[in-house]
JSON list of C-alpha atoms in Angstrom, two decimals:
[
{"chain": "A", "resi": 1, "resn": "UNK", "atom": "CA", "xyz": [-10.79, -18.84, -12.25]},
{"chain": "A", "resi": 2, "resn": "UNK", "atom": "CA", "xyz": [-8.16, -16.54, -10.79]},
{"chain": "A", "resi": 3, "resn": "UNK", "atom": "CA", "xyz": [-4.57, -17.78, -11.03]},
{"chain": "A", "resi": 4, "resn": "UNK", "atom": "CA", "xyz": [-2.99, -15.48, -8.46]},
{"chain": "A", "resi": 5, "resn": "UNK", "atom": "CA", "xyz": [-3.29, -12.31, -10.53]},
{"chain": "A", "resi": 6, "resn": "UNK", "atom": "CA", "xyz": [-3.84, -9.32, -8.27]},
{"chain": "A", "resi": 7, "resn": "UNK", "atom": "CA", "xyz": [-3.37, -5.60, -8.09]},
{"chain": "A", "resi": 8, "resn": "UNK", "atom": "CA", "xyz": [-1.25, -4.10, -5.34]},
{"chain": "A", "resi": 9, "resn": "UNK", "atom": "CA", "xyz": [-2.51, -0.71, -4.13]},
{"chain": "A", "resi": 10, "resn": "UNK", "atom": "CA", "xyz": [-0.41, 1.83, -2.24]},
{"chain": "A", "resi": 11, "resn": "UNK", "atom": "CA", "xyz": [-2.19, 3.62, 0.62]},
{"chain": "A", "resi": 12, "resn": "UNK", "atom": "CA", "xyz": [-0.37, 6.65, 2.02]},
{"chain": "A", "resi": 13, "resn": "UNK", "atom": "CA", "xyz": [-0.95, 9.25, 4.73]},
{"chain": "A", "resi": 14, "resn": "UNK", "atom": "CA", "xyz": [-2.58, 6.69, 7.02]},
{"chain": "A", "resi": 15, "resn": "UNK", "atom": "CA", "xyz": [-3.15, 7.78, 10.61]},
{"chain": "A", "resi": 16, "resn": "UNK", "atom": "CA", "xyz": [-0.72, 6.00, 12.91]},
{"chain": "A", "resi": 17, "resn": "UNK", "atom": "CA", "xyz": [-3.68, 4.99, 15.08]},
{"chain": "A", "resi": 18, "resn": "UNK", "atom": "CA", "xyz": [-5.26, 2.84, 12.34]},
{"chain": "A", "resi": 19, "resn": "UNK", "atom": "CA", "xyz": [-5.05, -0.93, 11.94]},
{"chain": "A", "resi": 20, "resn": "UNK", "atom": "CA", "xyz": [-5.35, -3.58, 9.21]},
{"chain": "A", "resi": 21, "resn": "UNK", "atom": "CA", "xyz": [-9.02, -4.20, 9.95]},
{"chain": "A", "resi": 22, "resn": "UNK", "atom": "CA", "xyz": [-9.99, -0.52, 9.50]},
{"chain": "A", "resi": 23, "resn": "UNK", "atom": "CA", "xyz": [-8.16, -0.37, 6.15]},
{"chain": "A", "resi": 24, "resn": "UNK", "atom": "CA", "xyz": [-9.72, -3.69, 5.05]},
{"chain": "A", "resi": 25, "resn": "UNK", "atom": "CA", "xyz": [-13.22, -2.41, 5.88]},
{"chain": "A", "resi": 26, "resn": "UNK", "atom": "CA", "xyz": [-12.60, 0.77, 3.90]},
{"chain": "A", "resi": 27, "resn": "UNK", "atom": "CA", "xyz": [-11.52, -1.15, 0.78]},
{"chain": "A", "resi": 28, "resn": "UNK", "atom": "CA", "xyz": [-14.16, -3.90, 0.97]},
{"chain": "A", "resi": 29, "resn": "UNK", "atom": "CA", "xyz": [-16.74, -1.24, 0.08]},
{"chain": "A", "resi": 30, "resn": "UNK", "atom": "CA", "xyz": [-15.31, -1.59, -3.46]},
{"chain": "A", "resi": 31, "resn": "UNK", "atom": "CA", "xyz": [-14.67, -5.34, -3.60]},
{"chain": "A", "resi": 32, "resn": "UNK", "atom": "CA", "xyz": [-12.86, -8.33, -2.16]},
{"chain": "A", "resi": 33, "resn": "UNK", "atom": "CA", "xyz": [-9.62, -7.60, -0.32]},
{"chain": "A", "resi": 34, "resn": "UNK", "atom": "CA", "xyz": [-7.03, -10.39, -0.35]},
{"chain": "A", "resi": 35, "resn": "UNK", "atom": "CA", "xyz": [-4.39, -8.86, 1.90]},
{"chain": "A", "resi": 36, "resn": "UNK", "atom": "CA", "xyz": [-3.63, -5.71, 3.90]},
{"chain": "A", "resi": 37, "resn": "UNK", "atom": "CA", "xyz": [-0.01, -4.97, 4.80]},
{"chain": "A", "resi": 38, "resn": "UNK", "atom": "CA", "xyz": [0.62, -1.87, 6.92]},
{"chain": "A", "resi": 39, "resn": "UNK", "atom": "CA", "xyz": [4.31, -0.95, 7.15]},
{"chain": "A", "resi": 40, "resn": "UNK", "atom": "CA", "xyz": [5.78, -0.61, 10.62]},
{"chain": "A", "resi": 41, "resn": "UNK", "atom": "CA", "xyz": [9.04, 0.85, 11.87]},
{"chain": "A", "resi": 42, "resn": "UNK", "atom": "CA", "xyz": [11.36, -2.08, 12.49]},
{"chain": "A", "resi": 43, "resn": "UNK", "atom": "CA", "xyz": [12.69, -0.60, 15.74]},
{"chain": "A", "resi": 44, "resn": "UNK", "atom": "CA", "xyz": [9.62, 0.92, 17.39]},
{"chain": "A", "resi": 45, "resn": "UNK", "atom": "CA", "xyz": [6.86, -1.21, 15.83]},
{"chain": "A", "resi": 46, "resn": "UNK", "atom": "CA", "xyz": [4.82, 1.95, 15.16]},
{"chain": "A", "resi": 47, "resn": "UNK", "atom": "CA", "xyz": [2.97, 2.37, 11.87]},
{"chain": "A", "resi": 48, "resn": "UNK", "atom": "CA", "xyz": [4.96, 4.41, 9.36]},
{"chain": "A", "resi": 49, "resn": "UNK", "atom": "CA", "xyz": [1.83, 5.96, 7.82]},
{"chain": "A", "resi": 50, "resn": "UNK", "atom": "CA", "xyz": [1.56, 3.83, 4.68]},
{"chain": "A", "resi": 51, "resn": "UNK", "atom": "CA", "xyz": [0.75, 0.33, 3.55]},
{"chain": "A", "resi": 52, "resn": "UNK", "atom": "CA", "xyz": [-0.48, -1.86, 0.73]},
{"chain": "A", "resi": 53, "resn": "UNK", "atom": "CA", "xyz": [-3.77, -3.53, -0.13]},
{"chain": "A", "resi": 54, "resn": "UNK", "atom": "CA", "xyz": [-4.01, -6.47, -2.54]},
{"chain": "A", "resi": 55, "resn": "UNK", "atom": "CA", "xyz": [-7.21, -7.04, -4.51]},
{"chain": "A", "resi": 56, "resn": "UNK", "atom": "CA", "xyz": [-7.61, -9.89, -6.99]},
{"chain": "A", "resi": 57, "resn": "UNK", "atom": "CA", "xyz": [-10.02, -8.01, -9.28]},
{"chain": "A", "resi": 58, "resn": "UNK", "atom": "CA", "xyz": [-8.33, -5.28, -11.30]},
{"chain": "A", "resi": 59, "resn": "UNK", "atom": "CA", "xyz": [-11.71, -3.67, -11.96]},
{"chain": "A", "resi": 60, "resn": "UNK", "atom": "CA", "xyz": [-12.53, -3.53, -8.22]},
{"chain": "A", "resi": 61, "resn": "UNK", "atom": "CA", "xyz": [-9.01, -2.30, -7.43]},
{"chain": "A", "resi": 62, "resn": "UNK", "atom": "CA", "xyz": [-9.27, 0.55, -9.92]},
{"chain": "A", "resi": 63, "resn": "UNK", "atom": "CA", "xyz": [-12.68, 1.45, -8.47]},
{"chain": "A", "resi": 64, "resn": "UNK", "atom": "CA", "xyz": [-11.15, 1.47, -4.98]},
{"chain": "A", "resi": 65, "resn": "UNK", "atom": "CA", "xyz": [-8.32, 3.75, -6.11]},
{"chain": "A", "resi": 66, "resn": "UNK", "atom": "CA", "xyz": [-10.79, 6.17, -7.71]},
{"chain": "A", "resi": 67, "resn": "UNK", "atom": "CA", "xyz": [-13.21, 6.26, -4.79]},
{"chain": "A", "resi": 68, "resn": "UNK", "atom": "CA", "xyz": [-10.81, 6.11, -1.80]},
{"chain": "A", "resi": 69, "resn": "UNK", "atom": "CA", "xyz": [-8.02, 8.41, -3.05]},
{"chain": "A", "resi": 70, "resn": "UNK", "atom": "CA", "xyz": [-8.63, 11.74, -1.31]},
{"chain": "A", "resi": 71, "resn": "UNK", "atom": "CA", "xyz": [-11.04, 10.21, 1.23]},
{"chain": "A", "resi": 72, "resn": "UNK", "atom": "CA", "xyz": [-10.55, 10.95, 4.90]},
{"chain": "A", "resi": 73, "resn": "UNK", "atom": "CA", "xyz": [-9.70, 8.39, 7.59]},
{"chain": "A", "resi": 74, "resn": "UNK", "atom": "CA", "xyz": [-9.46, 9.62, 11.20]},
{"chain": "A", "resi": 75, "resn": "UNK", "atom": "CA", "xyz": [-8.76, 13.18, 10.01]},
{"chain": "A", "resi": 76, "resn": "UNK", "atom": "CA", "xyz": [-6.10, 12.25, 7.42]},
{"chain": "A", "resi": 77, "resn": "UNK", "atom": "CA", "xyz": [-6.60, 12.60, 3.66]},
{"chain": "A", "resi": 78, "resn": "UNK", "atom": "CA", "xyz": [-5.56, 9.31, 2.06]},
{"chain": "A", "resi": 79, "resn": "UNK", "atom": "CA", "xyz": [-3.23, 9.05, -0.93]},
{"chain": "A", "resi": 80, "resn": "UNK", "atom": "CA", "xyz": [-4.21, 5.92, -2.87]},
{"chain": "A", "resi": 81, "resn": "UNK", "atom": "CA", "xyz": [-2.76, 4.72, -6.17]},
{"chain": "A", "resi": 82, "resn": "UNK", "atom": "CA", "xyz": [-1.49, 1.66, -7.99]},
{"chain": "A", "resi": 83, "resn": "UNK", "atom": "CA", "xyz": [1.69, 0.49, -6.25]},
{"chain": "A", "resi": 84, "resn": "UNK", "atom": "CA", "xyz": [4.92, 0.66, -8.23]},
{"chain": "A", "resi": 85, "resn": "UNK", "atom": "CA", "xyz": [7.10, -2.45, -8.33]},
{"chain": "A", "resi": 86, "resn": "UNK", "atom": "CA", "xyz": [9.72, -2.63, -5.59]},
{"chain": "A", "resi": 87, "resn": "UNK", "atom": "CA", "xyz": [12.90, -0.78, -6.44]},
{"chain": "A", "resi": 88, "resn": "UNK", "atom": "CA", "xyz": [11.26, 1.50, -9.02]},
{"chain": "A", "resi": 89, "resn": "UNK", "atom": "CA", "xyz": [11.96, 4.69, -7.03]},
{"chain": "A", "resi": 90, "resn": "UNK", "atom": "CA", "xyz": [14.94, 6.82, -8.02]},
{"chain": "A", "resi": 91, "resn": "UNK", "atom": "CA", "xyz": [16.67, 6.32, -4.65]},
{"chain": "A", "resi": 92, "resn": "UNK", "atom": "CA", "xyz": [16.48, 2.54, -4.96]},
{"chain": "A", "resi": 93, "resn": "UNK", "atom": "CA", "xyz": [17.77, 2.62, -8.53]},
{"chain": "A", "resi": 94, "resn": "UNK", "atom": "CA", "xyz": [20.74, 4.77, -7.52]},
{"chain": "A", "resi": 95, "resn": "UNK", "atom": "CA", "xyz": [21.48, 2.56, -4.56]},
{"chain": "A", "resi": 96, "resn": "UNK", "atom": "CA", "xyz": [21.34, -0.64, -6.59]},
{"chain": "A", "resi": 97, "resn": "UNK", "atom": "CA", "xyz": [23.78, 0.79, -9.15]},
{"chain": "A", "resi": 98, "resn": "UNK", "atom": "CA", "xyz": [26.36, 1.29, -6.38]},
{"chain": "A", "resi": 99, "resn": "UNK", "atom": "CA", "xyz": [26.30, -2.43, -5.61]},
{"chain": "A", "resi": 100, "resn": "UNK", "atom": "CA", "xyz": [27.87, -3.23, -8.97]},
{"chain": "A", "resi": 101, "resn": "UNK", "atom": "CA", "xyz": [31.43, -2.36, -7.85]}
]
């Protein structure tokens, strides 16, 4: 039984012409995909070229990372790895420290 444990996978360098279904199909070759979230520009609605895929099996997620990282989708070489928790980037850490005034 799975109690909501999942692995979040970062997918970068996506072609702006892609959609959730194309990304889902790519990842289902390695296992069950729970969710696909492609990030869009809040003003234009256009894809920003990256997104996230959630898979409930860590084993399948790691297989997906290994097999899809470096693969090509519509002429773009994908950058796929385990997603870092939100706010773990250096810019976000610097920005959050300024809020403590």
